[in-house]
Coordinates of C-alpha atoms in Angstrom, one line a residue:
Chain A
X1 CA 24.1 18.8 -20.4
X2 CA 22.0 22.0 -21.6
X3 CA 19.2 19.6 -20.9
X4 CA 19.9 19.0 -17.3
X5 CA 20.4 23.1 -16.9
X6 CA 17.6 24.4 -18.4
X7 CA 15.3 21.3 -16.6
X8 CA 16.6 22.0 -13.3
X9 CA 16.1 25.8 -13.6
X10 CA 12.8 25.3 -14.9
X11 CA 11.6 23.0 -12.2
X12 CA 13.6 24.3 -9.4
X13 CA 11.7 27.9 -9.7
X14 CA 8.3 26.1 -10.2
X15 CA 9.3 24.1 -7.1
X16 CA 10.3 27.1 -5.2
X17 CA 6.6 28.7 -5.7
X18 CA 5.2 25.7 -4.3
X19 CA 6.9 25.5 -1.4
X20 CA 6.6 29.1 -0.6
X21 CA 2.9 28.7 -1.3
X22 CA 2.3 26.0 0.7
X23 CA 4.4 27.7 3.4
X24 CA 2.2 30.9 3.1
X25 CA -1.3 28.7 3.9
X26 CA 0.3 26.5 6.8
X27 CA 1.8 29.8 8.2
X28 CA -1.9 31.4 8.0
X29 CA -3.6 28.1 9.4
X30 CA -1.5 28.5 12.1
X31 CA -2.4 31.5 13.4
X32 CA -5.8 31.9 12.2
X33 CA -6.5 28.8 14.3
X34 CA -7.8 29.3 18.1
X35 CA -5.0 28.7 20.5
X36 CA -2.9 31.3 22.6
X37 CA 0.8 30.5 21.9
X38 CA 2.0 33.0 24.2
X39 CA -0.3 32.0 27.0
X40 CA 1.4 28.4 26.5
X41 CA 4.7 29.4 27.0
X42 CA 4.1 31.8 30.0
X43 CA 2.1 29.7 31.7
X44 CA -1.4 30.1 33.4
X45 CA -0.1 32.4 36.1
X46 CA 1.0 35.1 33.8
X47 CA -1.2 38.5 33.9
X48 CA -2.5 39.8 30.9
X49 CA 0.3 42.7 30.2
X50 CA 3.2 39.9 30.3
X51 CA 1.3 38.2 27.8
X52 CA 0.8 41.4 26.0
X53 CA 4.7 42.0 26.0
X54 CA 6.1 38.8 25.0
X55 CA 3.6 38.6 22.2
X56 CA 5.0 41.8 20.9
X57 CA 8.4 40.7 21.6
X58 CA 8.2 37.6 19.3
X59 CA 6.2 39.9 16.8
X60 CA 2.5 37.6 17.0
X61 CA 0.8 41.1 16.6
X62 CA 2.1 42.5 13.7
X63 CA 0.1 41.8 10.4
X64 CA 0.2 38.0 8.6
X65 CA 1.8 39.0 5.4
X66 CA 4.6 40.9 7.3
X67 CA 5.3 38.0 9.8
X68 CA 5.3 35.8 7.0
X69 CA 8.0 38.0 5.2
X70 CA 10.3 38.4 8.4
X71 CA 10.2 34.4 8.8
X72 CA 11.0 34.1 4.9
X73 CA 14.0 36.5 5.6
X74 CA 15.1 34.6 8.8
X75 CA 14.9 31.5 6.9
X76 CA 17.0 32.8 3.8
X77 CA 19.7 33.2 6.8
X78 CA 18.9 29.7 7.9
X79 CA 17.2 30.5 10.7
X80 CA 13.6 29.0 11.0
X81 CA 13.0 30.5 14.8
X82 CA 13.1 29.0 17.8
X83 CA 10.7 26.5 19.6
X84 CA 8.1 28.1 21.8
X85 CA 8.3 24.8 24.0
X86 CA 11.5 23.2 23.8
X87 CA 14.5 24.3 26.1
X88 CA 18.2 24.3 24.4
X89 CA 18.8 21.4 26.6
X90 CA 16.2 19.0 25.3
X91 CA 14.2 19.5 28.1
X92 CA 10.7 21.1 27.7
X93 CA 10.5 24.5 29.0
X94 CA 6.9 24.9 29.6
X95 CA 5.5 27.9 31.6
X96 CA 6.7 28.9 34.6
X97 CA 8.5 31.8 36.0
X98 CA 11.9 30.4 36.6
X99 CA 12.1 29.7 32.8
X100 CA 12.0 33.2 31.9
X101 CA 15.8 33.3 31.1
X102 CA 15.8 29.8 29.6
X103 CA 17.3 29.5 25.7
X104 CA 14.6 27.9 23.5
X105 CA 15.9 25.7 21.5
X106 CA 16.3 26.3 17.6
X107 CA 14.0 24.9 15.5
X108 CA 16.2 23.9 13.0
X109 CA 18.7 22.1 15.2
X110 CA 15.8 20.1 16.4
X111 CA 14.8 19.0 13.1
X112 CA 18.6 18.4 12.2
X113 CA 19.0 16.2 15.3
X114 CA 15.4 14.3 13.6
X115 CA 16.3 13.8 10.6
X116 CA 18.8 10.9 10.8
X117 CA 16.8 8.9 12.6
X118 CA 14.0 9.5 10.3
X119 CA 16.2 8.8 7.2
X120 CA 17.5 5.6 9.1
X121 CA 13.9 4.4 9.3
X122 CA 12.6 5.5 6.2
X123 CA 15.5 3.9 4.3
X124 CA 15.4 0.5 6.3
X125 CA 11.1 0.7 5.3
X126 CA 12.1 1.2 1.7
X127 CA 14.8 -1.2 1.4
X128 CA 12.7 -3.8 2.9
X129 CA 9.7 -3.1 0.6
X130 CA 12.1 -3.2 -2.3
X131 CA 13.4 -6.8 -1.1
X132 CA 10.1 -8.0 -1.2
X133 CA 8.3 -6.0 -4.1
X134 CA 11.2 -6.5 -6.7
X135 CA 11.3 -10.4 -7.0
X136 CA 7.7 -10.8 -6.4
X137 CA 6.4 -7.9 -8.8
X138 CA 8.8 -9.5 -11.8
X139 CA 8.1 -13.1 -11.3
X140 CA 4.4 -12.0 -11.0
X141 CA 4.4 -9.4 -14.2
X142 CA 6.3 -12.3 -16.2
X143 CA 3.3 -14.8 -15.9
X144 CA 0.0 -12.8 -15.3
X145 CA -2.2 -15.3 -15.1
X146 CA 0.3 -17.6 -13.1
X147 CA 0.3 -18.9 -9.4
X148 CA 2.7 -16.2 -7.9
X149 CA 0.8 -13.3 -9.9
X150 CA -2.6 -14.7 -7.9
X151 CA -0.7 -14.7 -4.7
X152 CA 1.0 -11.3 -5.2
X153 CA -2.4 -9.7 -6.1
X154 CA -4.1 -11.1 -3.0
X155 CA -1.1 -10.6 -0.9
X156 CA -1.2 -6.7 -2.1
X157 CA -4.9 -6.6 -1.2
X158 CA -4.8 -7.4 2.1
X159 CA -1.4 -5.2 2.5
X160 CA -3.3 -2.5 1.6
X161 CA -6.2 -2.8 4.0
X162 CA -4.0 -3.4 7.3
X163 CA -4.5 -0.4 9.0
X164 CA -0.9 0.7 9.7
X165 CA -1.7 1.6 13.6
X166 CA -3.2 -1.9 14.1
X167 CA -0.2 -3.6 12.1
X168 CA 1.9 -1.8 14.3
X169 CA 0.4 -2.5 17.6
X170 CA -0.2 -6.5 16.3
X171 CA 4.0 -6.3 15.8
X172 CA 4.8 -4.8 19.4
X173 CA 2.3 -7.3 20.9
X174 CA 3.5 -9.9 19.2
X175 CA 7.0 -9.8 17.9
X176 CA 8.3 -7.5 21.2
X177 CA 6.0 -8.3 24.3
X178 CA 5.2 -12.1 23.2
X179 CA 8.3 -13.2 21.7
X180 CA 10.3 -10.6 23.0
X181 CA 11.9 -10.9 19.9
X182 CA 12.9 -7.3 19.0
X183 CA 12.5 -4.0 20.7
X184 CA 9.7 -1.6 20.3
X185 CA 9.4 1.7 21.8
X186 CA 12.3 4.3 21.6
X187 CA 15.5 4.3 19.8
X188 CA 19.2 2.8 21.6
X189 CA 20.6 1.3 18.4
X190 CA 19.5 -0.2 14.8
X191 CA 17.4 -2.8 16.1
X192 CA 14.8 -0.5 17.5
X193 CA 14.4 0.7 14.1
X194 CA 13.2 -2.9 12.4
X195 CA 9.4 -3.3 13.5
X196 CA 9.0 0.2 12.4
X197 CA 10.4 -0.6 9.3
X198 CA 8.6 -3.3 8.7
X199 CA 5.4 -1.6 9.0
X200 CA 6.3 1.4 6.8
X201 CA 7.5 -1.4 4.1
X202 CA 4.1 -3.4 4.3
X203 CA 2.4 -0.5 3.3
X204 CA 4.9 0.5 0.3
X205 CA 4.8 -2.8 -0.9
X206 CA 1.3 -3.2 -1.2
X207 CA 1.4 -0.2 -4.0
X208 CA 5.0 -1.3 -5.4
X209 CA 4.2 -4.6 -6.3
X210 CA 0.8 -4.0 -8.1
X211 CA 2.9 -1.3 -10.3
X212 CA 6.0 -3.3 -11.0
X213 CA 3.8 -6.4 -11.8
X214 CA 1.6 -4.5 -14.1
X215 CA 4.5 -2.5 -15.4
X216 CA 6.7 -5.5 -16.2
X217 CA 3.7 -7.2 -18.3
X218 CA 3.0 -4.0 -20.2
X219 CA 6.8 -3.8 -21.1
X220 CA 7.1 -7.9 -22.3
X221 CA 4.1 -7.0 -24.6
X222 CA 6.0 -4.3 -26.5
X223 CA 7.8 -5.2 -29.8
X224 CA 11.4 -4.8 -28.8
X225 CA 11.1 -7.4 -26.5
X226 CA 10.3 -10.1 -29.5
X227 CA 12.4 -8.5 -31.9
X228 CA 14.9 -9.1 -29.8
X229 CA 14.3 -12.8 -29.1
X230 CA 14.2 -13.0 -32.9
X231 CA 17.4 -11.3 -33.4
X232 CA 19.1 -14.4 -31.5
X233 CA 19.1 -12.8 -27.7
X234 CA 17.8 -15.1 -24.9
X235 CA 14.4 -13.9 -23.3
X236 CA 16.6 -14.2 -20.0
X237 CA 18.9 -11.4 -21.1
X238 CA 16.3 -9.5 -22.5
X239 CA 14.4 -9.6 -19.3
X240 CA 17.3 -8.4 -17.2
X241 CA 18.9 -6.1 -19.5
X242 CA 16.2 -4.5 -21.4
X243 CA 12.8 -5.3 -19.9
X244 CA 13.7 -4.3 -16.0
X245 CA 15.1 -1.2 -17.0
X246 CA 12.1 0.1 -19.0
X247 CA 9.8 -1.1 -16.4
X248 CA 11.5 0.4 -13.6
X249 CA 10.3 4.0 -15.0
X250 CA 6.8 3.8 -14.1
X251 CA 8.0 2.7 -10.3
X252 CA 10.3 5.5 -10.0
X253 CA 7.6 8.1 -10.9
X254 CA 5.4 6.5 -8.3
X255 CA 8.1 7.0 -5.9
X256 CA 8.0 10.8 -6.9
X257 CA 4.2 11.1 -6.5
X258 CA 2.7 8.8 -4.6
X259 CA 5.3 7.0 -2.2
X260 CA 6.8 10.2 -0.9
X261 CA 3.7 11.3 0.7
X262 CA 2.6 8.2 1.5
X263 CA 6.3 7.0 2.8
X264 CA 6.0 10.5 5.0
X265 CA 2.5 10.0 6.4
X266 CA 3.5 6.9 7.6
X267 CA 7.1 8.0 9.0
X268 CA 4.9 10.2 11.5
X269 CA 2.3 7.7 12.5
X270 CA 4.6 5.1 12.7
X271 CA 7.3 7.0 14.9
X272 CA 4.7 8.1 17.3
X273 CA 3.3 4.9 17.6
X274 CA 6.7 3.4 18.3
X275 CA 8.0 6.8 19.9
X276 CA 11.1 6.6 17.8
X277 CA 12.5 9.9 18.2
X278 CA 12.5 11.3 14.5
X279 CA 10.6 14.0 12.4
X280 CA 7.5 12.4 13.0
X281 CA 7.5 12.3 17.1
X282 CA 8.8 16.1 17.0
X283 CA 5.9 16.8 15.0
X284 CA 3.3 15.2 16.6
X285 CA 4.2 16.2 19.7
X286 CA 4.6 20.0 18.5
X287 CA 1.0 19.7 17.8
X288 CA -0.2 18.8 20.8
X289 CA 2.1 21.9 22.6
X290 CA 0.9 24.4 19.8
X291 CA 4.6 24.4 19.0
X292 CA 4.0 26.5 15.5
X293 CA 7.9 27.2 14.7
X294 CA 8.5 23.5 14.8
X295 CA 5.3 22.7 12.9
X296 CA 5.9 25.4 10.1
X297 CA 9.4 24.5 9.8
X298 CA 8.5 20.9 9.5
X299 CA 5.8 21.2 6.7
X300 CA 8.2 23.7 4.8
X301 CA 11.1 21.4 4.8
X302 CA 9.2 18.4 4.3
X303 CA 7.5 19.9 1.2
X304 CA 10.8 21.1 0.2
X305 CA 11.9 17.5 0.3
X306 CA 8.9 16.0 -1.6
X307 CA 9.4 18.7 -4.6
X308 CA 13.2 18.1 -4.7
X309 CA 12.7 14.3 -4.7
X310 CA 10.0 14.5 -7.2
X311 CA 12.8 16.8 -9.4
X312 CA 15.1 13.8 -8.7
X313 CA 13.0 11.0 -10.0
X314 CA 12.3 13.0 -12.9
X315 CA 15.9 13.7 -13.9
X316 CA 16.9 9.8 -13.4
X317 CA 13.9 8.9 -15.2
X318 CA 14.9 11.0 -18.0
X319 CA 18.7 9.0 -17.6
X320 CA 17.4 5.7 -17.8
X321 CA 15.0 6.9 -20.9
X322 CA 16.3 9.0 -23.3
X323 CA 12.9 9.9 -24.8
X324 CA 12.1 11.7 -21.8
X325 CA 14.3 14.3 -22.2
X326 CA 12.5 17.6 -23.6
Chain B
X1 CA -18.5 -2.5 -16.5
X2 CA -20.3 -3.3 -13.3
X3 CA -21.8 -6.5 -14.8
X4 CA -18.2 -7.5 -15.7
X5 CA -17.4 -7.4 -12.2
X6 CA -20.3 -8.9 -11.0
X7 CA -19.5 -12.1 -12.8
X8 CA -16.2 -12.5 -10.6
X9 CA -16.1 -14.1 -7.3
X10 CA -14.3 -11.9 -5.5
X11 CA -16.7 -8.9 -6.0
X12 CA -19.7 -10.7 -4.7
X13 CA -17.8 -12.0 -1.6
X14 CA -16.7 -8.6 -1.1
X15 CA -20.1 -7.1 -1.7
X16 CA -21.7 -9.3 0.7
X17 CA -19.3 -8.9 3.5
X18 CA -19.6 -5.3 3.7
X19 CA -23.1 -5.2 2.9
X20 CA -24.0 -7.9 5.9
X21 CA -21.4 -5.7 8.1
X22 CA -23.0 -2.3 7.3
X23 CA -26.4 -4.1 7.9
X24 CA -25.3 -5.2 11.4
X25 CA -23.7 -2.3 12.2
X26 CA -27.1 0.1 11.7
X27 CA -29.3 -3.2 13.4
X28 CA -27.7 -4.2 16.1
X29 CA -27.1 -0.9 18.1
X30 CA -30.9 -0.6 17.6
X31 CA -32.0 -3.5 19.2
X32 CA -29.4 -4.2 21.7
X33 CA -30.3 -3.6 25.5
X34 CA -27.1 -1.8 26.2
X35 CA -25.1 1.3 24.4
X36 CA -21.5 1.2 22.9
X37 CA -20.8 4.0 25.6
X38 CA -22.5 2.2 28.9
X39 CA -20.3 1.7 31.5
X40 CA -20.1 -1.5 33.5
X41 CA -17.1 -1.5 35.6
X42 CA -17.8 -5.0 37.2
X43 CA -18.0 -6.3 33.5
X44 CA -14.4 -4.4 32.6
X45 CA -11.9 -6.6 30.7
X46 CA -14.5 -9.5 29.9
X47 CA -12.2 -11.7 27.4
X48 CA -13.9 -12.3 24.3
X49 CA -16.5 -15.2 23.5
X50 CA -13.7 -17.7 22.1
X51 CA -11.3 -17.5 25.5
X52 CA -12.2 -18.7 29.1
X53 CA -14.7 -16.6 31.0
X54 CA -16.1 -15.0 27.8
X55 CA -19.8 -14.8 27.4
X56 CA -22.6 -14.7 25.1
X57 CA -23.3 -11.2 26.6
X58 CA -20.0 -9.9 25.1
X59 CA -18.9 -11.2 21.9
X60 CA -15.8 -9.2 21.4
X61 CA -15.3 -8.8 25.1
X62 CA -15.2 -5.6 26.9
X63 CA -12.9 -2.6 27.5
X64 CA -10.9 -1.4 30.4
X65 CA -14.7 0.5 31.2
X66 CA -16.6 -2.8 30.6
X67 CA -17.7 -1.2 27.6
X68 CA -19.0 -3.7 25.0
X69 CA -16.7 -4.4 22.3
X70 CA -18.9 -5.5 19.8
X71 CA -21.2 -2.4 19.7
X72 CA -18.4 -0.1 19.8
X73 CA -16.6 -1.9 16.9
X74 CA -20.0 -1.5 15.0
X75 CA -20.7 2.3 15.7
X76 CA -17.0 3.0 15.1
X77 CA -17.8 1.4 11.6
X78 CA -20.8 3.6 11.3
X79 CA -18.3 6.7 12.0
X80 CA -15.9 5.4 9.4
X81 CA -18.0 4.7 6.5
X82 CA -19.5 7.7 7.0
X83 CA -16.9 10.0 7.3
X84 CA -15.2 7.6 4.2
X85 CA -18.1 8.2 2.0
X86 CA -18.8 11.8 2.7
X87 CA -15.5 12.3 2.2
X88 CA -14.9 10.6 -1.3
X89 CA -18.2 12.2 -2.2
X90 CA -16.6 15.7 -1.8
X91 CA -13.1 15.3 -3.2
X92 CA -15.1 13.8 -6.4
X93 CA -17.3 16.9 -6.5
X94 CA -14.5 19.4 -5.7
X95 CA -12.3 17.6 -8.3
X96 CA -14.9 17.1 -11.2
X97 CA -15.7 20.8 -10.8
X98 CA -12.2 22.2 -11.2
X99 CA -11.0 18.9 -13.0
X100 CA -13.8 19.5 -15.9
X101 CA -13.2 23.5 -15.5
X102 CA -9.8 23.3 -16.2
X103 CA -10.1 20.7 -19.2
X104 CA -13.0 21.9 -20.9
X105 CA -11.6 25.9 -20.7
X106 CA -7.9 25.1 -21.4
X107 CA -5.4 28.0 -21.8
X108 CA -4.2 30.2 -18.7
X109 CA -7.2 28.7 -16.4
X110 CA -6.0 25.4 -17.2
X111 CA -2.4 26.2 -16.2
X112 CA -3.1 28.0 -12.9
X113 CA -5.5 25.3 -11.9
X114 CA -3.5 22.1 -12.6
X115 CA -0.5 24.7 -10.7
X116 CA -2.7 24.5 -7.7
X117 CA -3.4 21.2 -8.0
X118 CA 0.3 20.2 -8.2
X119 CA 1.2 22.3 -5.2
X120 CA -2.0 20.7 -2.7
X121 CA -0.4 17.5 -4.1
X122 CA 2.7 18.3 -2.6
X123 CA 1.1 19.0 1.0
X124 CA 1.3 15.3 3.0
X125 CA -2.3 14.5 3.9
X126 CA -0.8 14.1 7.7
X127 CA 1.0 17.5 7.4
X128 CA -2.6 19.3 6.4
X129 CA -4.5 17.3 8.8
X130 CA -2.1 18.2 11.8
X131 CA -2.0 21.4 11.3
X132 CA -5.5 22.1 10.5
X133 CA -7.0 19.7 13.0
X134 CA -4.3 19.5 15.7
X135 CA -4.8 23.5 16.5
X136 CA -8.6 23.3 16.8
X137 CA -11.0 20.8 18.1
X138 CA -11.7 18.5 15.5
X139 CA -15.0 17.2 14.7
X140 CA -16.7 14.8 12.2
X141 CA -17.0 17.8 9.6
X142 CA -13.5 19.1 10.0
X143 CA -12.4 15.8 9.7
X144 CA -14.2 15.4 6.3
X145 CA -13.0 19.0 5.3
X146 CA -9.6 17.8 5.5
X147 CA -9.8 14.7 3.7
X148 CA -11.7 16.8 0.9
X149 CA -8.9 19.1 0.8
X150 CA -6.1 16.0 0.8
X151 CA -7.9 14.1 -1.9
X152 CA -9.6 16.4 -4.5
X153 CA -6.4 16.8 -6.5
X154 CA -6.3 13.3 -7.7
X155 CA -10.0 13.4 -9.1
X156 CA -9.3 17.2 -10.4
X157 CA -6.3 15.2 -12.6
X158 CA -8.2 12.3 -14.0
X159 CA -11.3 14.1 -14.6
X160 CA -9.5 17.0 -16.5
X161 CA -7.8 14.4 -18.7
X162 CA -10.8 12.9 -19.5
X163 CA -12.3 15.9 -20.0
X164 CA -9.5 17.3 -22.5
X165 CA -10.4 13.8 -24.8
X166 CA -13.8 13.8 -24.5
X167 CA -14.5 18.1 -25.5
X168 CA -12.6 17.4 -28.8
X169 CA -14.8 14.8 -29.7
X170 CA -17.6 15.4 -32.4
X171 CA -20.6 15.5 -30.1
X172 CA -19.3 18.4 -28.3
X173 CA -18.2 20.3 -31.3
X174 CA -21.8 19.7 -32.6
X175 CA -23.4 21.0 -29.5
X176 CA -21.2 24.0 -29.6
X177 CA -22.4 24.5 -33.3
X178 CA -25.9 24.7 -32.4
X179 CA -25.6 27.3 -29.4
X180 CA -25.4 25.1 -26.4
X181 CA -23.9 27.1 -23.1
X182 CA -20.8 26.1 -21.9
X183 CA -22.6 25.0 -18.5
X184 CA -24.8 22.8 -20.7
X185 CA -22.3 21.3 -22.3
X186 CA -20.3 20.3 -19.3
X187 CA -23.2 19.1 -17.5
X188 CA -25.0 17.3 -20.1
X189 CA -22.6 15.7 -22.4
X190 CA -19.2 16.1 -20.5
X191 CA -20.2 15.2 -17.2
X192 CA -21.8 11.7 -17.8
X193 CA -18.5 10.2 -19.2
X194 CA -16.4 11.1 -16.2
X195 CA -17.9 8.4 -13.5
X196 CA -16.3 5.1 -15.0
X197 CA -12.5 6.0 -15.0
X198 CA -13.1 7.1 -11.5
X199 CA -15.8 5.0 -9.9
X200 CA -12.8 2.5 -8.9
X201 CA -10.4 5.2 -7.4
X202 CA -13.3 6.1 -5.2
X203 CA -14.2 2.9 -3.9
X204 CA -10.8 2.1 -3.0
X205 CA -10.5 5.8 -1.4
X206 CA -13.5 5.1 0.7
X207 CA -11.4 2.7 2.3
X208 CA -8.3 4.6 2.5
X209 CA -10.1 7.4 4.0
X210 CA -11.4 5.1 6.6
X211 CA -7.7 4.3 7.5
X212 CA -6.9 8.0 7.8
X213 CA -10.1 8.3 10.1
X214 CA -8.7 5.7 12.0
X215 CA -5.4 7.2 12.3
X216 CA -6.4 10.4 13.1
X217 CA -8.5 9.3 16.2
X218 CA -5.6 7.0 17.4
X219 CA -3.0 10.0 17.4
X220 CA -6.2 12.2 19.2
X221 CA -7.1 14.4 16.3
X222 CA -10.1 12.5 14.8
X223 CA -13.6 12.9 16.5
X224 CA -13.3 13.1 19.9
X225 CA -14.2 10.3 22.5
X226 CA -16.6 9.3 24.1
X227 CA -18.0 8.6 20.5
X228 CA -16.6 5.2 19.4
X229 CA -14.2 5.1 16.4
X230 CA -11.7 2.8 15.6
X231 CA -8.7 5.4 16.4
X232 CA -9.9 6.1 19.7
X233 CA -10.7 2.4 20.5
X234 CA -7.2 0.8 19.4
X235 CA -5.5 4.4 21.1
X236 CA -7.5 3.0 24.7
X237 CA -6.2 -0.7 24.0
X238 CA -2.7 0.1 23.4
X239 CA -2.5 1.0 27.4
X240 CA -3.7 -2.5 28.4
X241 CA -1.9 -4.3 25.7
X242 CA -0.4 -7.1 27.7
X243 CA -3.4 -8.0 30.2
X244 CA -6.4 -7.3 27.9
X245 CA -5.0 -7.6 24.4
X246 CA -8.3 -8.1 22.8
X247 CA -9.2 -4.5 23.1
X248 CA -7.0 -3.7 20.3
X249 CA -6.6 -7.0 18.3
X250 CA -10.2 -7.4 17.8
X251 CA -11.8 -4.3 16.6
X252 CA -8.7 -4.4 14.6
X253 CA -9.3 -7.0 12.9
X254 CA -13.3 -6.2 12.3
X255 CA -12.0 -3.1 10.7
X256 CA -9.8 -4.9 8.5
X257 CA -12.2 -7.3 7.5
X258 CA -14.4 -4.0 6.2
X259 CA -11.5 -2.6 4.5
X260 CA -10.3 -5.6 2.6
X261 CA -14.0 -6.2 1.4
X262 CA -14.5 -2.7 0.4
X263 CA -10.7 -3.4 -1.3
X264 CA -11.7 -6.4 -3.2
X265 CA -15.0 -4.5 -4.7
X266 CA -12.4 -1.8 -5.9
X267 CA -9.6 -4.0 -7.3
X268 CA -12.2 -6.1 -9.0
X269 CA -13.8 -2.9 -10.6
X270 CA -10.0 -1.5 -11.7
X271 CA -9.5 -5.2 -13.4
X272 CA -12.7 -5.3 -15.3
X273 CA -12.4 -1.7 -16.5
X274 CA -8.9 -2.5 -17.6
X275 CA -10.1 -5.5 -20.0
X276 CA -13.0 -3.7 -21.1
X277 CA -10.7 -0.8 -22.3
X278 CA -8.0 -3.6 -23.8
X279 CA -11.1 -5.2 -25.6
X280 CA -11.9 -2.0 -27.3
X281 CA -8.6 -1.1 -28.3
X282 CA -8.4 -4.4 -30.5

């Protein structure tokens, strides 16, 4: 228990520093680059004076560190600011004189509404990827020179080389428009998540299946496997009870370091292509509309999520393999 | 490592495909009578050669403005390979400088540099890309900068660990004793050893960066039209998916062919290296 506590304390404080650093970098970047957000809020017809007033009101004229400090103190109260563009009702409140009084949607609400949909998609994608990779990866790892292994490696080479945008379009074209099996655009139920999840799964599987196969192969060569067999345990028992458990640790680490970012990145693209109303679509649209509060809110929260995933992964691997507790 | 890889057919197949695609991509646009951006409204939506109505003039067909898709794919490949290569070279150099410095110096310099590496690694590429490219007018240069910023930490980590093991070896100590400067040791004794472990990562990364380039172009934050890139070719084509599926499918297939040949080369290098390492241990 003391291990868990000291581990959490150390890693969470490191993680906090990382998130703050990332937050500040993104915050500054968004303010250095050209493109006046106030112009977007008030529309092209507003006078210079009105632009100045709104900029002052939103605090956009203060020095950067002060703006960032104010932003941070608001975050601790759970306030990520309001969208520049989106109105509370969900419609765009883009520049027009009648919307001076429109209340703009809170960033946190926008993100809160998008997260469940993204979570469904990410979960489904990961589940598909595991359903495909675990049996193939273990089979390939047990016979590293066998036919299944060669097939698996060929398949994973093909999967890495498939650009996700192209695969998504192909699936829409063939499965959705030609065959009419599954819906593709928008979200009206779980069936809308299947095609985008397949695209995610293909990308994830390419990495997982290879790592799992080589991890199983390495574990099989370790002494304890021989020892177990010599002591009279069946090979079957060794594989199902011991080899898979040990071989899963590198895969878990992979999930933290690489797959978290990969999953998130392709989630954004896939949601955009399928017009799936999750976090990715929210962010890509925010970029087109220069909706800074939304972009920085998403950036900070996703970085924090990645940091937390990494910490959890390390905790779980330490739970599987006690030797990793330090 | 190269020799061992050369013995495998996959390596040679990959190399032959990518080299011939590149030669084609460089020569054909030069000798062709039209260019990738020539509009020809009368010939728009011409299907590829193997379909009814296809003709020899446009092997891959034409898009909604009558532009030749073969030429567009070839120029797209030029751009993709250029961006992929330059960004991988850039991230290698940045990673090498930081990794070697951190690994050689050790102590607090190492700690700080590695913490920065960790922080950089936890920013997803796509977030970095859309914040930088999305809010400015993207050019080939800014796309490359973003990819380098996103990609260097992997190289820094691998190169740091190589430097750590190398700098403990006898020949580095010997060089120190006879008074070689840090710079000289890093450049002439450590630097030559960092290439083999990252060579295959680099080849695979060129393919990955080409995919990123396509993704950026697709969501409108890559090189801007009218310069053809796979991203904007595919994005154009999605509007005409039902009537003219070839605008997206065929250039995509072309990109896929280039990527798979690069990945064949990279993964063959990887397994050749792994075998070499195992052989050395025994």
